[in-house]
Short mmCIF file of C-alpha atoms in Angstrom, two decimals:
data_model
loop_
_atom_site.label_atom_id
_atom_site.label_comp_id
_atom_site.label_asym_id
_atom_site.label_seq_id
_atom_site.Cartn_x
_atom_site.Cartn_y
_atom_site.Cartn_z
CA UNK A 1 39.35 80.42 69.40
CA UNK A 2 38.60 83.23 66.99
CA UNK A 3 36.79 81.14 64.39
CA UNK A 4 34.72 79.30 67.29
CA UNK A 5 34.03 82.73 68.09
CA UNK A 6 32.95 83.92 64.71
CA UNK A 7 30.91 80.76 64.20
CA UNK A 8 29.02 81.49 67.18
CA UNK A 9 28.39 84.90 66.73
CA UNK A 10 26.64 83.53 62.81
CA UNK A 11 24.32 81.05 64.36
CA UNK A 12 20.64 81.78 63.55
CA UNK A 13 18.39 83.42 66.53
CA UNK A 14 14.38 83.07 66.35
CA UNK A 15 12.93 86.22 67.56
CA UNK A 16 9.29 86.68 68.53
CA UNK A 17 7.72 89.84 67.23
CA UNK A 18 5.20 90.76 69.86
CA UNK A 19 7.40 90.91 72.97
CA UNK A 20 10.79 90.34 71.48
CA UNK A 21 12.08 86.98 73.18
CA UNK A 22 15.11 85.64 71.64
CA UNK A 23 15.37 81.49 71.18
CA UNK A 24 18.01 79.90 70.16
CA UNK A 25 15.92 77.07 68.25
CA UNK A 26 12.59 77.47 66.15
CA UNK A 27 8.78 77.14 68.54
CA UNK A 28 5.84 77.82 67.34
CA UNK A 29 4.65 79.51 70.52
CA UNK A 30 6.65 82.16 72.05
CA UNK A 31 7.16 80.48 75.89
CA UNK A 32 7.18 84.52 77.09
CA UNK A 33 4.05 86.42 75.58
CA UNK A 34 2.39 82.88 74.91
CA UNK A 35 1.62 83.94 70.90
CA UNK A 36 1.41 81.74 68.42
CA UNK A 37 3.86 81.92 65.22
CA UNK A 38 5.45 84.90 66.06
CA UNK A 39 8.59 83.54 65.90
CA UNK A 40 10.92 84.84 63.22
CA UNK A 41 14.70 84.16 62.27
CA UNK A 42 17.43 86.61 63.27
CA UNK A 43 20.87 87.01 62.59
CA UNK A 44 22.05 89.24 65.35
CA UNK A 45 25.74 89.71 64.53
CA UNK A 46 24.18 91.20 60.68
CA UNK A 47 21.43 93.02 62.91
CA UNK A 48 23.81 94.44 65.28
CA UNK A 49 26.39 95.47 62.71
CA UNK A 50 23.52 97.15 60.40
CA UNK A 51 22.32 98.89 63.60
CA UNK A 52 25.59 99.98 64.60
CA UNK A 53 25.97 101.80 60.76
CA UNK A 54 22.88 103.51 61.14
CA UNK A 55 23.26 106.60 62.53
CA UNK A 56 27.23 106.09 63.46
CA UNK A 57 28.16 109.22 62.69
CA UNK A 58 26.40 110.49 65.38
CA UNK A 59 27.10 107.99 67.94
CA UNK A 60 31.02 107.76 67.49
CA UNK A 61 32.45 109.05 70.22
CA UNK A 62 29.90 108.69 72.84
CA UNK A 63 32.31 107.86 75.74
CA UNK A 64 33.46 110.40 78.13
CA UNK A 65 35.58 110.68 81.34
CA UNK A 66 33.68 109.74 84.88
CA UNK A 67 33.80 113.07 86.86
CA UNK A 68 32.93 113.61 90.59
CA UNK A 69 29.21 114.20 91.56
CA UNK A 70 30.20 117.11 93.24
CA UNK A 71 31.74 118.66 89.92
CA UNK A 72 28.35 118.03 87.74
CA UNK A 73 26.64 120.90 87.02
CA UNK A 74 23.04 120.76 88.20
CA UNK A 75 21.90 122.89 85.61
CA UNK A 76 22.03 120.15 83.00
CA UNK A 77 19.12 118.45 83.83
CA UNK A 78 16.89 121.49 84.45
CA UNK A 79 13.16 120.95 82.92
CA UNK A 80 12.84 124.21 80.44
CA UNK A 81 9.17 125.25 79.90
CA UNK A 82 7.51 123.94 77.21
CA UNK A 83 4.32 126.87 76.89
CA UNK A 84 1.87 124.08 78.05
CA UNK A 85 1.14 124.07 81.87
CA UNK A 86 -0.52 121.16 81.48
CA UNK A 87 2.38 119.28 79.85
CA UNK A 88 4.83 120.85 82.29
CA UNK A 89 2.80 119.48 85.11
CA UNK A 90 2.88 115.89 83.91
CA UNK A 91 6.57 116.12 82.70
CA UNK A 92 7.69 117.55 86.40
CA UNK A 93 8.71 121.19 85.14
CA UNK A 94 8.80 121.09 81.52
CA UNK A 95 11.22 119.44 79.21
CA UNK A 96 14.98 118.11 80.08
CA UNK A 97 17.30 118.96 77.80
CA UNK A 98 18.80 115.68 76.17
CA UNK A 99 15.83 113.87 77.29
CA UNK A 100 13.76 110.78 75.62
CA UNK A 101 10.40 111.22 75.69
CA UNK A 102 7.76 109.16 74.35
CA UNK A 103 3.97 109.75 73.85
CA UNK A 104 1.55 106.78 73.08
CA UNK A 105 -2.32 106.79 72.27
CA UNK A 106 -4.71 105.82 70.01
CA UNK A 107 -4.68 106.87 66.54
CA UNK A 108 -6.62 109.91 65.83
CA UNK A 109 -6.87 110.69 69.99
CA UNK A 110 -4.39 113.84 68.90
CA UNK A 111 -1.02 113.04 69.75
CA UNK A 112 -0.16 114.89 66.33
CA UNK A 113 -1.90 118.15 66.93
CA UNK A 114 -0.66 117.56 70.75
CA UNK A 115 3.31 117.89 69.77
CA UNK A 116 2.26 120.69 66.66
CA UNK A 117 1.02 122.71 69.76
CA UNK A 118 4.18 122.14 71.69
CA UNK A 119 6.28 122.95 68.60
CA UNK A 120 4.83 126.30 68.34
CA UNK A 121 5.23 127.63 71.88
CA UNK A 122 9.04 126.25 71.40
CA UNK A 123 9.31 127.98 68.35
CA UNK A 124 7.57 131.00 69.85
CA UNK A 125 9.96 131.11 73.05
CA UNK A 126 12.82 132.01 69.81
CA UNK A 127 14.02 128.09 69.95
CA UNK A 128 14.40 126.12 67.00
CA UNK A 129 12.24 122.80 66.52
CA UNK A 130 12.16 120.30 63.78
CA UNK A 131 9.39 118.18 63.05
CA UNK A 132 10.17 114.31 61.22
CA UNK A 133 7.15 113.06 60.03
CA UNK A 134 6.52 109.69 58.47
CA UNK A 135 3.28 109.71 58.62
CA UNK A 136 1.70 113.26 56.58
CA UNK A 137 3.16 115.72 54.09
CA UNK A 138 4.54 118.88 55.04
CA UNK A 139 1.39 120.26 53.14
CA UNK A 140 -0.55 118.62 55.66
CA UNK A 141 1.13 119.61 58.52
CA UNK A 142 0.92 122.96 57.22
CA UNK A 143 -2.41 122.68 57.16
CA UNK A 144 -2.92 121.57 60.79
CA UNK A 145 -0.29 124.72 61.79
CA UNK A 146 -2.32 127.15 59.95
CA UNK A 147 -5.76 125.95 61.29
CA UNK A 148 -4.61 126.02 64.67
CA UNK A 149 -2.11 129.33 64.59
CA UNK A 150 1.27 127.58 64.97
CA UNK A 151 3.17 129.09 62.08
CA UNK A 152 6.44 130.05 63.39
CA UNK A 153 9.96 130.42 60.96
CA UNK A 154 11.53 128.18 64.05
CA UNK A 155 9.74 125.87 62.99
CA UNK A 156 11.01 123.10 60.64
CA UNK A 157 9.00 120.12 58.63
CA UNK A 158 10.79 116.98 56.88
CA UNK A 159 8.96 114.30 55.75
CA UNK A 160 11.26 111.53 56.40
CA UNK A 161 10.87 107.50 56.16
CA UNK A 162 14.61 106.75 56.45
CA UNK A 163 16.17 107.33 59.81
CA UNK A 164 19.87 108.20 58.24
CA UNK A 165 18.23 110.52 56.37
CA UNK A 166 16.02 112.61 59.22
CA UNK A 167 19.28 112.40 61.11
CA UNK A 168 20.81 114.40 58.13
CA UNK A 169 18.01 116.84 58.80
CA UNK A 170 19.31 117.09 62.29
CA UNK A 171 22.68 117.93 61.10
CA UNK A 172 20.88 120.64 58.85
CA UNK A 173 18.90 122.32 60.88
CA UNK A 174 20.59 121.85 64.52
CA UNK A 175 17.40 122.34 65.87
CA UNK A 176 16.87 122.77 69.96
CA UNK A 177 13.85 120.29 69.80
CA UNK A 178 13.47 117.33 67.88
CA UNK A 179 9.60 115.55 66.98
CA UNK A 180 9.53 112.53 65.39
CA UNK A 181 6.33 111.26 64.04
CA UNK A 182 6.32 107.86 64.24
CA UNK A 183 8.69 105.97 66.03
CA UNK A 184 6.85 102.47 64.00
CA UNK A 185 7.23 104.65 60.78
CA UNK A 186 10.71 105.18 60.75
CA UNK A 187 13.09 102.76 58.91
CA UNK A 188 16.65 101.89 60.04
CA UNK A 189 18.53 100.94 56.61
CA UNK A 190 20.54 98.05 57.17
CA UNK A 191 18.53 96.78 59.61
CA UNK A 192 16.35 93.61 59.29
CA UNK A 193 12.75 93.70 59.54
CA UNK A 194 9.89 96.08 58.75
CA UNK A 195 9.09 99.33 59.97
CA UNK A 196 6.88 98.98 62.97
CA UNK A 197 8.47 95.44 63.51
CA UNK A 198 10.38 94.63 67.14
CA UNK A 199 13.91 95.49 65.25
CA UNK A 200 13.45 98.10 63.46
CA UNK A 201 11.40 99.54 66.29
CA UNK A 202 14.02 99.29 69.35
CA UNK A 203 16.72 100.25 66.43
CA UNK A 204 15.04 103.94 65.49
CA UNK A 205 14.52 104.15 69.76
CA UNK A 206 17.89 103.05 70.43
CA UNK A 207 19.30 105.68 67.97
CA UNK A 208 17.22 108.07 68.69
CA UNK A 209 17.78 108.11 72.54
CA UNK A 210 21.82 107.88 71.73
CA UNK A 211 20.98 111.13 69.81
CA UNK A 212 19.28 112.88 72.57
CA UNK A 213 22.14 111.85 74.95
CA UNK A 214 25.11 112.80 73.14
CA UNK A 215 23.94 116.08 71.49
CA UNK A 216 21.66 117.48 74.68
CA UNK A 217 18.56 118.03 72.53
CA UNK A 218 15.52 116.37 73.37
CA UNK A 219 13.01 114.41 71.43
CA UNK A 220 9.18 113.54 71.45
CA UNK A 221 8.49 110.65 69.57
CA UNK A 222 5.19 109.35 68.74
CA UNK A 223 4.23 105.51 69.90
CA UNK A 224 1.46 103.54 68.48
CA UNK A 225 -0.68 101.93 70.87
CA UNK A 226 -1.74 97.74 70.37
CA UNK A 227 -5.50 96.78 70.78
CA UNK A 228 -4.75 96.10 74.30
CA UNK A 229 -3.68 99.93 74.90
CA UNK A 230 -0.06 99.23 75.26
CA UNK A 231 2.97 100.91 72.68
CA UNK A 232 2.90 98.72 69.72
CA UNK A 233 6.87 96.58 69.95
CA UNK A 234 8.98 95.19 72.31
CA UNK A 235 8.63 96.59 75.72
CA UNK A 236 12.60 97.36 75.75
CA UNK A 237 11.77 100.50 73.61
CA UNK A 238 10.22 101.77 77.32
CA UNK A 239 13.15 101.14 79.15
CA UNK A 240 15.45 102.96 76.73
CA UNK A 241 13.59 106.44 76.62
CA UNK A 242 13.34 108.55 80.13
CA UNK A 243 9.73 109.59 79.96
CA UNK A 244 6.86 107.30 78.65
CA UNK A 245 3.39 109.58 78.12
CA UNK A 246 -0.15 108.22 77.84
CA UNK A 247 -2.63 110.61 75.80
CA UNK A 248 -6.14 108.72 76.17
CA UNK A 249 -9.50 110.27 75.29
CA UNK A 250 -12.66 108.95 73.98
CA UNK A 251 -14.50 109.41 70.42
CA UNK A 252 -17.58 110.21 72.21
CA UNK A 253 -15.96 113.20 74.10
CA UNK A 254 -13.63 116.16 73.80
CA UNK A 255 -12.06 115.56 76.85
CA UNK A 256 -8.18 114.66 76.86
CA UNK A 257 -6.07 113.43 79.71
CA UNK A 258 -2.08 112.84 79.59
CA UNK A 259 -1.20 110.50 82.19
CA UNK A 260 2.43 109.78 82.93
CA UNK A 261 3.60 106.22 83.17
CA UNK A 262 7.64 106.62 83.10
CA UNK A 263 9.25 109.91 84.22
CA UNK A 264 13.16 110.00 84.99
CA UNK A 265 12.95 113.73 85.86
CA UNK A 266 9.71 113.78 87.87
CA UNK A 267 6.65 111.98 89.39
CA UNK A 268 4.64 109.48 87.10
CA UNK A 269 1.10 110.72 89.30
CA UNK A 270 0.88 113.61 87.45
CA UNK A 271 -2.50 113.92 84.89
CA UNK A 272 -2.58 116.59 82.49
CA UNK A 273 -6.33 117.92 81.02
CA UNK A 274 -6.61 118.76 77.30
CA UNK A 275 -10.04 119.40 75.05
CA UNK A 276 -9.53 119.17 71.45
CA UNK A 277 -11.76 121.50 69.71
CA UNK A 278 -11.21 122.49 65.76
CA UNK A 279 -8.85 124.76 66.57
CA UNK A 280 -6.57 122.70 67.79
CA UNK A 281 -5.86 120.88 71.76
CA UNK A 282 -6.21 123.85 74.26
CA UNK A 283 -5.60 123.12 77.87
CA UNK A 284 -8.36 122.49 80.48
CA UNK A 285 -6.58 124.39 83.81
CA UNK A 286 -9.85 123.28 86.11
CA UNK A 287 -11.69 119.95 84.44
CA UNK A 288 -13.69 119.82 87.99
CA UNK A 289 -16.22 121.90 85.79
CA UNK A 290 -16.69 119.89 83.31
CA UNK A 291 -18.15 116.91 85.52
CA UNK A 292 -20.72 118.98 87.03
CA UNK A 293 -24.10 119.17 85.88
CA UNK A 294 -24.49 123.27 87.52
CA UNK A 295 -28.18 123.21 88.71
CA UNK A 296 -29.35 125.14 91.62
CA UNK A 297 -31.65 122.83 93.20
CA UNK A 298 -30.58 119.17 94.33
CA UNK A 299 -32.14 116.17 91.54
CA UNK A 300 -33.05 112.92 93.33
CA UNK A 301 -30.57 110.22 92.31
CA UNK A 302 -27.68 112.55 92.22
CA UNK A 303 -24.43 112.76 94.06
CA UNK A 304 -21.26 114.68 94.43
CA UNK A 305 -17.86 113.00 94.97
CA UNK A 306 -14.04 114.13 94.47
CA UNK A 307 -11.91 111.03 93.15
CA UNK A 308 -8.38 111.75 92.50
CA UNK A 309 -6.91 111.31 89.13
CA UNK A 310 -3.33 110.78 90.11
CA UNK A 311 -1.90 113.93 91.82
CA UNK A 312 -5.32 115.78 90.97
CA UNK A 313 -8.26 116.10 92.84
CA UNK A 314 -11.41 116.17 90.59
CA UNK A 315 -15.14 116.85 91.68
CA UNK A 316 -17.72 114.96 90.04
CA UNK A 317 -21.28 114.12 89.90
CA UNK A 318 -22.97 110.45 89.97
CA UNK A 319 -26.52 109.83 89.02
CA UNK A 320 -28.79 107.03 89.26
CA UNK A 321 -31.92 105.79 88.37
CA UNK A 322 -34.43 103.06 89.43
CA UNK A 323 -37.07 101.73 87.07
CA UNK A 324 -39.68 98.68 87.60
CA UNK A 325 -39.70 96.36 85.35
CA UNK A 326 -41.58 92.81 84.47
CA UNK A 327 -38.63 90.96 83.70
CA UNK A 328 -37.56 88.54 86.09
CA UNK A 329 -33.68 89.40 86.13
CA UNK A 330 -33.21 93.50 85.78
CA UNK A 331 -30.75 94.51 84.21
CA UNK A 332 -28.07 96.95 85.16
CA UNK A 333 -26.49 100.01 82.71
CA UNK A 334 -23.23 101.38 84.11
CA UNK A 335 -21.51 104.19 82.71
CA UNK A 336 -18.25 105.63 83.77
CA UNK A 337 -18.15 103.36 86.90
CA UNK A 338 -17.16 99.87 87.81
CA UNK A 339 -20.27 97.88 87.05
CA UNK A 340 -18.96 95.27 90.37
CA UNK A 341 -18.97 98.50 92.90
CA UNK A 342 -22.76 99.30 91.73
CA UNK A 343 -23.55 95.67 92.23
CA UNK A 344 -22.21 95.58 95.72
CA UNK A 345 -23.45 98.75 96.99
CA UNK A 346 -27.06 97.76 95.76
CA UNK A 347 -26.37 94.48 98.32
CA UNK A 348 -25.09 96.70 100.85
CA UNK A 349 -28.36 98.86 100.83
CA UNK A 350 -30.38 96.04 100.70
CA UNK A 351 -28.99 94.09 103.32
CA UNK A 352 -27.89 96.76 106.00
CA UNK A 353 -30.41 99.62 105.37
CA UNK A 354 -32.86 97.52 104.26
CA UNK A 355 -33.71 99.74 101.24
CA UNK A 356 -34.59 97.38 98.32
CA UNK A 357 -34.06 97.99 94.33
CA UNK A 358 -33.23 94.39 93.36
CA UNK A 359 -35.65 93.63 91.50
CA UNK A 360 -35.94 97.06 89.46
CA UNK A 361 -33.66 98.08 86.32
CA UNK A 362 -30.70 100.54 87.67
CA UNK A 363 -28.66 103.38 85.62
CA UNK A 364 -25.71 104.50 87.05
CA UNK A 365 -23.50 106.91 85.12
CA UNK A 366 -20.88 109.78 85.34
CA UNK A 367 -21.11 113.14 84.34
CA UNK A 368 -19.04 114.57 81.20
CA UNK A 369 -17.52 111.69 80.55
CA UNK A 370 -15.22 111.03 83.90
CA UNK A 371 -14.23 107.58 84.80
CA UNK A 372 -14.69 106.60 88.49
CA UNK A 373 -12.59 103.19 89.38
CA UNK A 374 -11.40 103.97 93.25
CA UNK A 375 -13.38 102.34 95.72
CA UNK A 376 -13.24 106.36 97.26
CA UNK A 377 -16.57 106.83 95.29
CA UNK A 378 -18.55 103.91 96.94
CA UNK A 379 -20.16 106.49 99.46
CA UNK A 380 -21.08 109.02 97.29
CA UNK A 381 -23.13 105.85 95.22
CA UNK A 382 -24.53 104.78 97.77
CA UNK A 383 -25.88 107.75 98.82
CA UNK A 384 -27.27 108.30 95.15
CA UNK A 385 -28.90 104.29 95.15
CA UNK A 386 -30.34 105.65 98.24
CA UNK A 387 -31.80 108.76 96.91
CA UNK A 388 -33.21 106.80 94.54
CA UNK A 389 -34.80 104.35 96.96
CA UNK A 390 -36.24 107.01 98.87
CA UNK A 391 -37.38 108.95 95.99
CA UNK A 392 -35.93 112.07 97.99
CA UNK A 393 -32.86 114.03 96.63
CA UNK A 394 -29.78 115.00 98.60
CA UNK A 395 -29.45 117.83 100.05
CA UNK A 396 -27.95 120.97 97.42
CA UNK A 397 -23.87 121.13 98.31
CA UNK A 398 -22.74 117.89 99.81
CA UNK A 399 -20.40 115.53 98.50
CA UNK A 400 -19.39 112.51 99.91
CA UNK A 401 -16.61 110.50 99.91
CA UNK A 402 -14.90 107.01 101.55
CA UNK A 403 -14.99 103.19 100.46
CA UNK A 404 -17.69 101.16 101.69
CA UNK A 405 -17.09 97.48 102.97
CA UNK A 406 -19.68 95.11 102.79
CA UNK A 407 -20.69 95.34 106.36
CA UNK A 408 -22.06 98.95 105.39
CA UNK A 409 -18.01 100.15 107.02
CA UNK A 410 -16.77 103.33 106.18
CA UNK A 411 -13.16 103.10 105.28
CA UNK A 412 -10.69 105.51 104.88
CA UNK A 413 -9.34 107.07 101.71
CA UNK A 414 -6.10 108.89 100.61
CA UNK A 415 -5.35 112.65 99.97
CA UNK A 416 -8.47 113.41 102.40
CA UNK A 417 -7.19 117.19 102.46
CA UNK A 418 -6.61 117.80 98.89
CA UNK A 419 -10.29 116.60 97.95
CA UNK A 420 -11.64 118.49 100.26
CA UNK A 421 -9.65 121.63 99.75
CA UNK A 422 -11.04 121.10 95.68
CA UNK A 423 -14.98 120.22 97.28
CA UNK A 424 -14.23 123.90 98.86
CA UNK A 425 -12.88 125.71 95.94
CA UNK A 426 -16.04 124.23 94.02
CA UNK A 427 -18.48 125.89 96.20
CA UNK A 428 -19.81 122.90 98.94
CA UNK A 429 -21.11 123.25 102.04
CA UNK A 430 -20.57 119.56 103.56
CA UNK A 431 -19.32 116.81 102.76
CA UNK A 432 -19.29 113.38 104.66
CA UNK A 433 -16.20 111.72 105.24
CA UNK A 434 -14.87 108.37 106.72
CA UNK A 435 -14.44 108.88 110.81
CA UNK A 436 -10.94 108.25 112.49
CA UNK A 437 -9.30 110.84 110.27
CA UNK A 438 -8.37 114.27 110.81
CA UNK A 439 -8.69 116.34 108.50
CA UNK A 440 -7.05 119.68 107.74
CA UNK A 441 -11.10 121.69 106.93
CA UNK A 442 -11.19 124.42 104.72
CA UNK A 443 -12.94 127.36 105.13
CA UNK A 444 -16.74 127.26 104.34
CA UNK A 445 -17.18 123.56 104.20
CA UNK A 446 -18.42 121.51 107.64
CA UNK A 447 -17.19 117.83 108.00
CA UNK A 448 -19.49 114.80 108.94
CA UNK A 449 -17.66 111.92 110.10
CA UNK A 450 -19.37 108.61 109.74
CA UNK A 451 -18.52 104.97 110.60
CA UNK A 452 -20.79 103.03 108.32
CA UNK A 453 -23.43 103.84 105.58
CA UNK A 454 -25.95 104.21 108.11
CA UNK A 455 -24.84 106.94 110.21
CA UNK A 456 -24.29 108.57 106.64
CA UNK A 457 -27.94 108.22 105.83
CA UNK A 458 -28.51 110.15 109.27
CA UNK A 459 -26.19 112.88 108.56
CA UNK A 460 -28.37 113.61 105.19
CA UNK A 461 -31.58 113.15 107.29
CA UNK A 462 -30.38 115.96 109.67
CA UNK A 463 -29.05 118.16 107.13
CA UNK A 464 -32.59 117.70 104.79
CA UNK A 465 -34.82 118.72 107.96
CA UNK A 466 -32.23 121.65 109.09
#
């Protein structure tokens, strides 16, 4: 029985290296992610042996004796601040000690400079933090802390490709908050594959998380995103950390947002606002500003609506423009919205309020960069197309919001009372709303409940000739 066992445990695997399906036999397309030739060969008993030598050390011992819920201290998973109220927001309360935490984005979108900033209010607070980095010098990270003010002697730099050897660094320094920059960097010795590859990527994860675990210090690691936006490797490496973070932001803009997507310890609604500037990423407390174009008279084509961004309520501003054309199919330029909801609501318009713009070229875009994709902001389009139809502009301090069906309906949305509580704090006077709700109204701001597009047209009539 033992050397049937042993020969089993030898018998070649095929692994596929985009999703990280195991076959027993040789395919050239992976039956689970559908790729073609990412199948490679594995020997998992030499895999699992290598993996189990890197970083042992640290993970011998990791059993311990099962104790009554009601004799766990509930201070042990207790977020600690990290200095960034944005972060803290996103992460539930700051950072768990012994927790796994993983941020992904684009290269260059700051996920570097992100984590530098974090290290310095740690290091600030009087707590130790080490930064592994695979990916610059410690010159350049010196740099980068120097530009942006987060020199600190708690802080700590290793340049480190070699996992055993950053967790040597560990053992140095015993720091109270561990970075690692880049989880596809690192290199497990022993283990087969290339950095970055599905091994060696859920081996540095797996090790790392032990780490965290067993020793109660948390750690950050960096993700590389795919083409497609998701972490580069298997998908395991998700399920094995407790917090997955998304830092998106585009070239063209400033503008930051950390979204959470996994969060053990806290909601994964939560949206966190960031502007890098040359000094470094500095939190953006109220981003409602930023998608407002501040005038004091209304602009024809322009409306207000308040979209929420998972748990946050954010006011912005679509415009619109009509232009006649020759061509026999206009075109349509979308920006920042769902090219399909401008496309219906111009039907809608047409159709139930009779106001026609078919056969002129339409521009429809966002202000500051925000990106509307709830059907919430159908009203507030509509009422811009219509602006534009008219060639009148809505009245100064509305905003509208509610999805629009393509009867011309008024549906209701979520979180009514937290966008209009925000539509308040930003200074409006109305704001038109889907009918059959009811609505907690802040001070200041008067309510206009509609059932369909139409008797949102009227509302803006009225409130033009009052």
């Amino acid at each position: 029985m033992t050397g049937m066992a042993t020969k089993r445990s030898s018998k070649t695997s095929y692994e596929c290296t985009e999703c990280g399906y195991v076959l027993s036999k040789w395919m050239g397309r992976c039956p689970s992610c559908g790729e073609w030739g990412t199948l490679e060969e594995r020997r998992p008993a030499a895999a699992s042996a290598a993996g189990s030598r890197s970083g042992a050390r640290h993970l011998a011992g990791a059993t311990s004796d099962a104790l009554p819920v009601t004799e766990i201290d509930p201070q042990i998973a207790n977020h600690i601040p990290s200095g960034s109220a944005e972060l803290d927001r996103v992460l539930g309360g700051g950072i768990v000690p012994g927790s796994a935490v993983l941020l992904a984005g684009e290269p260059g979108v700051g996920k570097s400079t992100l984590l530098l900033e974090v290290s310095a209010n740690w290091a600030k607070a009087n707590r130790s933090v080490l930064i592994i980095t695979a990916e610059e010098s410690v010159g350049q990270v010196r740099h980068r802390a120097e530009r942006t003010n987060a020199l600190s002697e708690k802080l700590y730099i290793a340049t480190e490709h070699d996992l055993e050897q950053a967790l040597h660094h560990v053992d140095t320094v015993k720091p109270e908050l561990i970075i690692v920059d880049s989880l596809q960097t690192m290199n497990a010795s022993g283990v087969e594959g290339v950095p970055g590859g599905v091994t060696q990527t859920r081996a540095v994860t797996s090790t790392l998380t032990t780490l965290a675990k067993q020793s109660g210090t948390p750690v950050l690691a960096v993700g590389h995103v795919t083409k497609d936006g998701n972490v580069a490797g298997p998908r395991t490496i998700e399920h094995l950390v407790d917090v997955v973070l998304h830092f998106e932001g585009d070239q063209h803009s400033s503008l930051r947002f950390l979204r959470g997507i996994k969060n053990r310890f806290g909601p994964t609604e939560e949206v966190g606002c960031f502007e890098q500037t040359a000094e470094g990423i500095k939190e953006v407390t109220d981003p409602s500003g930023l998608f407002l174009n501040h005038r004091t008279e209304s602009v024809t084509g322009t409306a207000v609506t308040v979209k929420m961004d998972g748990r946050r309520a954010l006011v912005g501003e679509i415009q619109t423009l009509a232009v006649e054309t020759e061509q026999g199919n206009p075109k349509r330029f979308v920006t920042g919205i769902e090219s399909g909801r401008v496309s219906m609501m111009l039907a809608v318009l047409a159709q139930r309020c009779g106001m026609q713009l078919g056969r002129r070229e339409v521009y429809a875009a966002t202000v500051g960069g925000m990106r509307i994709s709830e059907p919430a902001a159908d009203l507030a389009l509509g009422l811009a197309l219509a602006s534009t139809a008219q060639d009148e502009p809505l009245p100064l301090g509305l905003c509208a919001m509610g999805e629009v069906g393509l009867g011309g309906e008024v549906r209701r949305i979520p979180e009514i009372n937290q966008r209009l509580s925000e539509a308040a704090r930003l200074g409006m006077k109305h704001a038109i709303i889907p009918a059959g709700t009811s609505p907690s109204v802040p001070k200041g701001l008067e309510v206009h409940q509609v059932k369909n597009i139409g008797q949102a047209l009227g509302v803006v009539r009225r409130l033009r000739e009052s």
